mmCIF file of C-alpha atoms in Angstrom:
data_model
loop_
_atom_site.group_PDB
_atom_site.id
_atom_site.type_symbol
_atom_site.label_atom_id
_atom_site.label_comp_id
_atom_site.label_asym_id
_atom_site.label_seq_id
_atom_site.Cartn_x
_atom_site.Cartn_y
_atom_site.Cartn_z
ATOM 1 C CA MET A 22 -21.047 -25.678 27.416
ATOM 2 C CA GLU A 23 -21.231 -21.941 27.768
ATOM 3 C CA PHE A 24 -17.859 -20.020 27.679
ATOM 4 C CA ARG A 25 -18.232 -18.552 31.075
ATOM 5 C CA HIS A 26 -18.319 -21.729 32.603
ATOM 6 C CA LEU A 27 -14.748 -22.183 31.035
ATOM 7 C CA VAL A 28 -13.580 -18.646 32.392
ATOM 8 C CA SER A 29 -14.903 -19.803 35.948
ATOM 9 C CA PHE A 30 -13.407 -23.103 36.071
ATOM 10 C CA LEU A 31 -9.889 -21.702 35.121
ATOM 11 C CA ALA A 32 -10.354 -18.999 37.842
ATOM 12 C CA ILE A 33 -11.086 -21.803 40.238
ATOM 13 C CA ALA A 34 -8.075 -23.851 38.841
ATOM 14 C CA GLU A 35 -5.859 -20.845 39.207
ATOM 15 C CA GLU A 36 -6.724 -19.842 42.667
ATOM 16 C CA LEU A 37 -7.559 -23.115 44.164
ATOM 17 C CA HIS A 38 -10.240 -21.400 46.554
ATOM 18 C CA PHE A 39 -13.806 -20.856 45.676
ATOM 19 C CA GLY A 40 -13.756 -17.336 47.552
ATOM 20 C CA ARG A 41 -10.949 -15.689 45.683
ATOM 21 C CA ALA A 42 -12.177 -17.192 42.363
ATOM 22 C CA ALA A 43 -15.621 -15.753 43.075
ATOM 23 C CA ALA A 44 -14.172 -12.228 44.035
ATOM 24 C CA ARG A 45 -12.205 -12.353 41.022
ATOM 25 C CA LEU A 46 -15.385 -12.862 38.428
ATOM 26 C CA HIS A 47 -17.302 -10.699 40.782
ATOM 27 C CA LEU A 48 -19.735 -13.436 41.504
ATOM 28 C CA THR A 49 -21.115 -14.987 44.712
ATOM 29 C CA GLN A 50 -19.640 -18.217 45.875
ATOM 30 C CA PRO A 51 -23.040 -20.060 45.374
ATOM 31 C CA SER A 52 -23.206 -18.793 41.835
ATOM 32 C CA LEU A 53 -19.574 -19.900 41.044
ATOM 33 C CA SER A 54 -20.519 -23.629 42.586
ATOM 34 C CA GLN A 55 -23.597 -23.725 40.109
ATOM 35 C CA GLN A 56 -21.597 -22.792 37.004
ATOM 36 C CA LEU A 57 -19.107 -25.511 37.857
ATOM 37 C CA GLN A 58 -21.634 -27.835 38.612
ATOM 38 C CA ARG A 59 -23.312 -27.357 35.387
ATOM 39 C CA LEU A 60 -20.104 -27.639 33.433
ATOM 40 C CA GLU A 61 -19.335 -31.086 35.246
ATOM 41 C CA ARG A 62 -22.766 -32.269 34.501
ATOM 42 C CA THR A 63 -22.182 -31.231 30.709
ATOM 43 C CA LEU A 64 -19.006 -33.225 30.525
ATOM 44 C CA GLY A 65 -20.046 -35.946 32.605
ATOM 45 C CA VAL A 66 -16.983 -35.820 34.823
ATOM 46 C CA GLU A 67 -15.695 -34.202 38.202
ATOM 47 C CA LEU A 68 -13.364 -31.521 37.316
ATOM 48 C CA VAL A 69 -12.642 -30.197 40.976
ATOM 49 C CA ALA A 70 -12.499 -32.100 44.255
ATOM 50 C CA ARG A 71 -13.078 -30.157 47.462
ATOM 51 C CA THR A 72 -13.021 -30.948 50.993
ATOM 52 C CA SER A 73 -13.277 -28.328 54.058
ATOM 53 C CA HIS A 74 -9.858 -28.130 54.059
ATOM 54 C CA GLU A 75 -8.927 -28.038 50.388
ATOM 55 C CA VAL A 76 -9.534 -27.604 46.716
ATOM 56 C CA ARG A 77 -7.965 -29.356 44.028
ATOM 57 C CA LEU A 78 -8.293 -30.256 40.441
ATOM 58 C CA THR A 79 -8.954 -34.193 39.549
ATOM 59 C CA SER A 80 -6.913 -35.753 37.067
ATOM 60 C CA ALA A 81 -9.743 -34.839 34.479
ATOM 61 C CA GLY A 82 -9.845 -31.331 35.892
ATOM 62 C CA ARG A 83 -6.052 -30.898 34.945
ATOM 63 C CA ALA A 84 -6.429 -32.606 31.689
ATOM 64 C CA PHE A 85 -9.567 -30.272 30.983
ATOM 65 C CA GLU A 86 -7.559 -27.119 31.972
ATOM 66 C CA VAL A 87 -5.143 -27.275 29.271
ATOM 67 C CA GLU A 88 -7.869 -27.333 26.518
ATOM 68 C CA ALA A 89 -10.049 -24.912 28.182
ATOM 69 C CA ARG A 90 -7.039 -22.521 28.699
ATOM 70 C CA ALA A 91 -6.540 -22.888 24.957
ATOM 71 C CA ILE A 92 -10.084 -21.975 24.005
ATOM 72 C CA VAL A 93 -10.223 -19.002 25.957
ATOM 73 C CA THR A 94 -7.062 -17.707 24.924
ATOM 74 C CA GLN A 95 -8.002 -18.159 21.318
ATOM 75 C CA VAL A 96 -11.489 -16.382 22.219
ATOM 76 C CA ASP A 97 -9.542 -13.756 23.398
ATOM 77 C CA LYS A 98 -7.418 -13.418 20.658
ATOM 78 C CA ALA A 99 -10.372 -13.354 18.128
ATOM 79 C CA ALA A 100 -12.088 -10.886 20.122
ATOM 80 C CA GLN A 101 -8.896 -8.563 20.065
ATOM 81 C CA SER A 102 -8.399 -9.172 15.789
ATOM 82 C CA ALA A 103 -12.011 -8.042 15.591
ATOM 83 C CA ARG A 104 -11.262 -4.570 17.722
ATOM 84 C CA GLU A 105 -8.166 -4.189 15.919
ATOM 85 C CA ALA A 106 -9.839 -4.792 12.561
ATOM 86 C CA ALA A 107 -12.424 -2.550 13.593
ATOM 87 C CA ALA A 108 -9.895 0.330 14.083
ATOM 88 C CA GLY A 109 -8.108 -0.212 10.979
ATOM 89 C CA ARG A 110 -4.946 -1.813 12.802
ATOM 90 C CA THR A 111 -5.029 -5.037 10.902
ATOM 91 C CA GLY A 112 -6.296 -6.190 7.333
ATOM 92 C CA THR A 113 -4.979 -5.680 4.048
ATOM 93 C CA VAL A 114 -4.761 -2.533 1.829
ATOM 94 C CA ARG A 115 -4.243 -2.840 -1.735
ATOM 95 C CA VAL A 116 -1.857 -0.166 -3.160
ATOM 96 C CA GLY A 117 -1.401 0.572 -6.911
ATOM 97 C CA TYR A 118 1.738 2.317 -7.882
ATOM 98 C CA ASN A 119 3.929 3.465 -10.643
ATOM 99 C CA PHE A 120 7.345 3.935 -11.204
ATOM 100 C CA PRO A 121 7.998 7.307 -9.408
ATOM 101 C CA ALA A 122 5.809 6.494 -6.682
ATOM 102 C CA GLY A 123 7.861 3.460 -5.907
ATOM 103 C CA GLN A 124 10.859 5.780 -5.851
ATOM 104 C CA HIS A 125 9.484 8.711 -3.973
ATOM 105 C CA ILE A 126 6.458 8.015 -1.956
ATOM 106 C CA LEU A 127 6.327 4.439 -0.751
ATOM 107 C CA PRO A 128 9.504 3.777 0.835
ATOM 108 C CA ALA A 129 8.796 6.717 3.598
ATOM 109 C CA THR A 130 5.056 5.803 3.727
ATOM 110 C CA LEU A 131 5.369 2.041 4.377
ATOM 111 C CA ALA A 132 8.105 2.609 6.821
ATOM 112 C CA LYS A 133 5.635 4.764 8.559
ATOM 113 C CA MET A 134 3.006 2.107 8.036
ATOM 114 C CA ASN A 135 4.972 -0.446 9.663
ATOM 115 C CA ALA A 136 5.826 1.718 12.632
ATOM 116 C CA GLU A 137 2.121 2.828 13.159
ATOM 117 C CA PHE A 138 0.387 -0.338 12.238
ATOM 118 C CA PRO A 139 2.467 -3.431 12.009
ATOM 119 C CA ASP A 140 -0.230 -5.846 11.589
ATOM 120 C CA VAL A 141 -1.813 -4.195 8.474
ATOM 121 C CA MET A 142 -0.372 -5.793 5.271
ATOM 122 C CA VAL A 143 -0.005 -3.398 2.198
ATOM 123 C CA ARG A 144 -0.262 -5.291 -0.965
ATOM 124 C CA LEU A 145 1.560 -3.785 -3.669
ATOM 125 C CA GLU A 146 0.681 -3.763 -7.453
ATOM 126 C CA GLU A 147 2.599 -1.951 -10.374
ATOM 127 C CA LYS A 148 0.275 -0.643 -13.128
ATOM 128 C CA ARG A 149 0.011 2.270 -15.467
ATOM 129 C CA THR A 150 -2.107 4.931 -14.565
ATOM 130 C CA GLY A 151 -5.103 3.631 -16.743
ATOM 131 C CA PRO A 152 -5.170 0.081 -15.472
ATOM 132 C CA GLN A 153 -4.741 1.454 -11.860
ATOM 133 C CA LEU A 154 -8.020 3.616 -12.028
ATOM 134 C CA GLN A 155 -10.068 0.724 -13.490
ATOM 135 C CA ALA A 156 -8.738 -1.386 -10.798
ATOM 136 C CA LEU A 157 -9.903 1.099 -8.185
ATOM 137 C CA ALA A 158 -13.070 1.575 -9.690
ATOM 138 C CA ASP A 159 -13.628 -2.149 -9.781
ATOM 139 C CA GLY A 160 -12.776 -2.412 -6.019
ATOM 140 C CA GLU A 161 -9.570 -4.533 -6.713
ATOM 141 C CA LEU A 162 -7.327 -1.316 -5.309
ATOM 142 C CA ASP A 163 -7.950 0.533 -2.330
ATOM 143 C CA ILE A 164 -5.724 3.411 -3.140
ATOM 144 C CA ALA A 165 -4.072 4.440 -6.513
ATOM 145 C CA LEU A 166 -0.674 6.129 -6.894
ATOM 146 C CA VAL A 167 -0.973 7.847 -10.662
ATOM 147 C CA TYR A 168 0.002 9.864 -13.140
ATOM 148 C CA GLY A 169 -2.729 13.182 -13.661
ATOM 149 C CA ARG A 170 -5.904 14.140 -11.937
ATOM 150 C CA PRO A 171 -8.868 11.932 -12.603
ATOM 151 C CA VAL A 172 -11.573 13.468 -14.557
ATOM 152 C CA THR A 173 -14.341 11.497 -13.074
ATOM 153 C CA SER A 174 -16.328 12.187 -9.746
ATOM 154 C CA ASP A 175 -15.872 8.750 -8.863
ATOM 155 C CA PHE A 176 -12.453 9.398 -7.221
ATOM 156 C CA GLN A 177 -11.148 11.858 -4.471
ATOM 157 C CA TYR A 178 -7.407 12.738 -5.117
ATOM 158 C CA LYS A 179 -4.408 14.461 -3.853
ATOM 159 C CA ARG A 180 -1.357 15.951 -5.707
ATOM 160 C CA LEU A 181 1.792 14.689 -4.211
ATOM 161 C CA LEU A 182 4.457 15.906 -6.595
ATOM 162 C CA ARG A 183 5.340 17.509 -9.829
ATOM 163 C CA LEU A 184 8.180 15.892 -12.168
ATOM 164 C CA PRO A 185 9.574 16.644 -15.620
ATOM 165 C CA MET A 186 9.333 13.827 -18.180
ATOM 166 C CA ILE A 187 12.562 12.977 -20.234
ATOM 167 C CA ALA A 188 13.539 11.340 -23.604
ATOM 168 C CA VAL A 189 14.977 7.894 -23.351
ATOM 169 C CA VAL A 190 17.507 6.854 -26.106
ATOM 170 C CA GLY A 191 19.992 3.907 -26.727
ATOM 171 C CA GLN A 192 23.674 4.232 -25.765
ATOM 172 C CA ASN A 193 24.565 4.785 -29.711
ATOM 173 C CA HIS A 194 21.882 7.179 -30.509
ATOM 174 C CA LYS A 195 23.370 10.864 -31.298
ATOM 175 C CA TRP A 196 21.670 12.326 -28.633
ATOM 176 C CA ALA A 197 22.990 10.202 -25.888
ATOM 177 C CA GLY A 198 25.837 12.230 -24.800
ATOM 178 C CA ARG A 199 24.181 15.585 -24.862
ATOM 179 C CA PRO A 200 23.168 17.209 -21.516
ATOM 180 C CA GLY A 201 19.708 18.149 -23.080
ATOM 181 C CA VAL A 202 17.679 18.535 -26.341
ATOM 182 C CA PRO A 203 15.144 21.423 -27.143
ATOM 183 C CA PHE A 204 11.531 19.654 -27.550
ATOM 184 C CA ALA A 205 11.433 20.982 -31.216
ATOM 185 C CA GLU A 206 14.314 18.336 -32.202
ATOM 186 C CA LEU A 207 11.659 15.699 -31.664
ATOM 187 C CA ALA A 208 10.410 16.742 -35.280
ATOM 188 C CA HIS A 209 13.269 15.064 -36.765
ATOM 189 C CA GLN A 210 13.314 11.850 -34.502
ATOM 190 C CA PRO A 211 11.066 8.703 -34.869
ATOM 191 C CA CYS A 212 9.765 8.127 -31.456
ATOM 192 C CA ILE A 213 7.925 5.761 -29.369
ATOM 193 C CA LEU A 214 4.368 6.322 -27.815
ATOM 194 C CA PHE A 215 2.042 4.147 -25.962
ATOM 195 C CA GLY A 216 -1.965 4.246 -25.906
ATOM 196 C CA ARG A 217 -3.450 7.069 -24.305
ATOM 197 C CA GLU A 218 -5.518 4.681 -22.270
ATOM 198 C CA GLN A 219 -2.475 3.476 -20.547
ATOM 199 C CA CYS A 220 -1.660 6.949 -19.220
ATOM 200 C CA PRO A 221 -3.610 9.781 -20.322
ATOM 201 C CA ALA A 222 -1.660 12.529 -18.128
ATOM 202 C CA MET A 223 1.467 11.524 -19.817
ATOM 203 C CA TYR A 224 0.344 11.207 -23.035
ATOM 204 C CA ASP A 225 -1.514 14.658 -23.166
ATOM 205 C CA ALA A 226 1.620 16.172 -21.660
ATOM 206 C CA ILE A 227 3.834 15.115 -24.571
ATOM 207 C CA LEU A 228 1.297 15.895 -27.041
ATOM 208 C CA SER A 229 0.740 19.076 -25.445
ATOM 209 C CA ALA A 230 4.601 20.124 -25.552
ATOM 210 C CA ALA A 231 4.694 19.290 -29.204
ATOM 211 C CA GLU A 232 1.685 21.585 -29.854
ATOM 212 C CA ARG A 233 3.192 24.474 -28.091
ATOM 213 C CA THR A 234 6.513 23.838 -30.087
ATOM 214 C CA GLY A 235 4.773 23.729 -33.421
ATOM 215 C CA ILE A 236 5.904 20.171 -34.165
ATOM 216 C CA ARG A 237 4.206 16.933 -35.021
ATOM 217 C CA LEU A 238 5.815 13.923 -33.578
ATOM 218 C CA ASN A 239 6.555 11.003 -35.912
ATOM 219 C CA VAL A 240 5.567 7.987 -34.142
ATOM 220 C CA ALA A 241 7.220 4.982 -35.243
ATOM 221 C CA HIS A 242 5.896 2.429 -32.699
ATOM 222 C CA VAL A 243 2.932 2.300 -30.204
ATOM 223 C CA VAL A 244 4.218 0.283 -26.942
ATOM 224 C CA ASP A 245 2.462 0.086 -23.782
ATOM 225 C CA ASP A 246 5.280 -2.000 -21.813
ATOM 226 C CA PRO A 247 8.174 0.461 -20.486
ATOM 227 C CA GLY A 248 10.540 -2.483 -20.412
ATOM 228 C CA ALA A 249 9.810 -3.241 -24.301
ATOM 229 C CA THR A 250 10.481 0.775 -24.995
ATOM 230 C CA GLY A 251 13.951 0.361 -23.152
ATOM 231 C CA ILE A 252 14.743 -2.715 -25.577
ATOM 232 C CA LEU A 253 13.339 -0.887 -28.662
ATOM 233 C CA VAL A 254 15.478 2.375 -27.973
ATOM 234 C CA SER A 255 18.588 0.417 -27.228
ATOM 235 C CA VAL A 256 18.428 -1.564 -30.673
ATOM 236 C CA LYS A 257 17.044 1.367 -32.927
ATOM 237 C CA PRO A 258 17.586 4.891 -33.572
ATOM 238 C CA LEU A 259 14.305 5.900 -31.701
ATOM 239 C CA VAL A 260 13.215 8.315 -29.038
ATOM 240 C CA GLY A 261 11.026 7.250 -26.014
ATOM 241 C CA PHE A 262 9.667 9.173 -23.109
ATOM 242 C CA ALA A 263 9.816 8.434 -19.326
ATOM 243 C CA SER A 264 9.421 10.414 -15.977
ATOM 244 C CA ALA A 265 12.844 11.878 -14.722
ATOM 245 C CA SER A 266 12.525 9.494 -11.888
ATOM 246 C CA ARG A 267 13.942 6.998 -14.284
ATOM 247 C CA GLY A 268 16.419 9.582 -15.271
ATOM 248 C CA MET A 269 17.602 9.960 -12.097
ATOM 249 C CA LEU A 270 18.744 6.489 -11.889
ATOM 250 C CA ALA A 271 21.033 6.799 -14.937
ATOM 251 C CA GLY A 272 22.058 3.910 -16.250
ATOM 252 C CA ALA A 273 19.479 2.176 -14.369
ATOM 253 C CA PRO A 274 18.211 -1.074 -16.582
ATOM 254 C CA ILE A 275 15.048 -1.023 -18.156
ATOM 255 C CA GLY A 276 13.776 -4.328 -19.721
ATOM 256 C CA GLY A 277 17.254 -5.765 -19.201
ATOM 257 C CA VAL A 278 19.114 -2.796 -20.999
ATOM 258 C CA ARG A 279 20.476 0.484 -20.145
ATOM 259 C CA PRO A 280 18.853 3.188 -21.894
ATOM 260 C CA VAL A 281 20.173 6.731 -21.589
ATOM 261 C CA PRO A 282 18.016 9.373 -20.135
ATOM 262 C CA VAL A 283 18.065 13.018 -21.948
ATOM 263 C CA PRO A 284 16.426 15.844 -20.360
ATOM 264 C CA LEU A 285 13.840 18.044 -22.781
ATOM 265 C CA TYR A 286 13.431 21.521 -22.585
ATOM 266 C CA GLN A 287 11.467 24.518 -24.440
ATOM 267 C CA PRO A 288 9.337 23.390 -23.002
ATOM 268 C CA VAL A 289 9.903 20.884 -20.371
ATOM 269 C CA PRO A 290 6.817 18.693 -20.327
ATOM 270 C CA MET A 291 5.577 18.270 -16.564
ATOM 271 C CA ILE A 292 3.252 15.844 -15.109
ATOM 272 C CA ASP A 293 1.738 15.433 -11.531
ATOM 273 C CA LEU A 294 1.767 12.509 -9.311
ATOM 274 C CA TYR A 295 -1.520 11.851 -7.440
ATOM 275 C CA VAL A 296 -3.067 9.581 -4.800
ATOM 276 C CA VAL A 297 -6.521 8.672 -5.788
ATOM 277 C CA TRP A 298 -9.178 6.622 -3.762
ATOM 278 C CA ARG A 299 -12.947 5.756 -4.378
ATOM 279 C CA ASP A 300 -15.297 8.545 -3.501
ATOM 280 C CA GLY A 301 -17.087 8.463 -0.086
ATOM 281 C CA GLU A 302 -15.899 7.785 3.276
ATOM 282 C CA PRO A 303 -12.587 6.260 3.083
ATOM 283 C CA SER A 304 -12.456 2.919 5.135
ATOM 284 C CA ARG A 305 -10.096 2.679 8.030
ATOM 285 C CA LEU A 306 -7.484 0.978 6.140
ATOM 286 C CA GLN A 307 -7.729 3.222 3.636
ATOM 287 C CA THR A 308 -7.383 6.444 5.939
ATOM 288 C CA ALA A 309 -4.545 4.629 7.928
ATOM 289 C CA PHE A 310 -2.734 4.755 4.845
ATOM 290 C CA LEU A 311 -3.589 8.135 3.712
ATOM 291 C CA LYS A 312 -2.554 9.430 7.065
ATOM 292 C CA CYS A 313 0.588 8.031 6.925
ATOM 293 C CA LEU A 314 1.420 8.936 3.475
ATOM 294 C CA GLU A 315 0.540 12.678 4.606
ATOM 295 C CA ALA A 316 2.890 12.473 7.740
ATOM 296 C CA VAL A 317 5.844 11.763 5.780
ATOM 297 C CA GLY A 318 5.027 14.270 3.017
ATOM 298 C CA PRO A 319 5.794 16.594 1.221
ATOM 299 C CA PHE A 320 7.615 14.770 -1.588
ATOM 300 C CA ASP A 321 10.332 16.104 -3.833
ATOM 301 C CA VAL A 322 12.360 14.593 -6.492
ATOM 302 C CA PRO A 323 15.923 14.942 -6.418
ATOM 303 C CA ALA A 324 16.994 16.863 -9.631
ATOM 304 C CA LEU A 325 18.794 15.052 -12.179
ATOM 305 C CA THR A 326 19.623 18.432 -13.998
ATOM 306 C CA ARG A 327 18.217 22.012 -13.118
ATOM 307 C CA PHE A 328 15.389 21.926 -15.875
ATOM 308 C CA ASP A 329 14.003 25.174 -16.807
ATOM 309 C CA GLN A 330 12.346 26.567 -20.056
ATOM 310 C CA SER A 331 15.680 27.703 -21.620
ATOM 311 C CA GLY A 332 17.632 24.330 -21.143
ATOM 312 C CA PRO A 333 19.519 22.517 -18.664
ATOM 313 C CA GLU A 334 22.248 23.988 -16.537
ATOM 314 C CA ALA A 335 24.805 22.128 -14.703
ATOM 315 C CA LYS A 336 23.930 19.084 -12.685
ATOM 316 C CA THR A 337 22.904 19.231 -9.225
ATOM 317 C CA ALA A 338 24.061 16.269 -6.874
#
């Protein structure tokens, strides 16, 4: 059974006139009649009865019409899906992200994706920078939204925004009520860091600020989970580190507790957020996401306080 025979039969069933059906399909009437005869021989039943006065479907023809129409519709849908996928308008794009990307980048980008590519699914995975880049290299992610510029030529990237880093303390910590703290005061405070492989750019920004200040950090704990850091600073007199994005959500829970954000200055440790993808020609789905991201930029971080090198000024709403 050939697909074109189904199409020809359905044209006859709809027109109930061989001349009109043949014209619609750009066929001659003899060619259309031959296709119907071949279909009937394949099925072993008569589908169309015709006389010099009328053309009508037999009972077998009416039953066959329902299933034939479903087959043709499904084939048309499959062809459309293939074209949409080839054009990058359907499928799944896998995007890794971190906290500030979830706050400042993804909401507008995903809204644009939904408007422009409603049949593309964006699968989100929250990870720290190191795990994201590894997943990107392994082909488990298509796009990564991470801290810091990748140092390997395996990736392409674009900087999206710059944001300050802050200290995070518990509500009973002596820094909790202060509008800001000079970075040098960290020399007298036990703090929590994380493994450099988890987020090299953030780690280096913290250590660079310490070096510029001429102090050595007192690292009491190494914790790779931000939630666990929030819990520890809430129960011990420790200082953790986070992006100012968390600070903007003053009082927002981390790990089920409510740490207190404290701006750092002299110097203000800064960190850049990048979009990263594998080197080479991006796929259509990657290109679609990157175009939507570019369309809704540039991105900015609303100020928690007015950060500068001398200290925090009055809050800006």
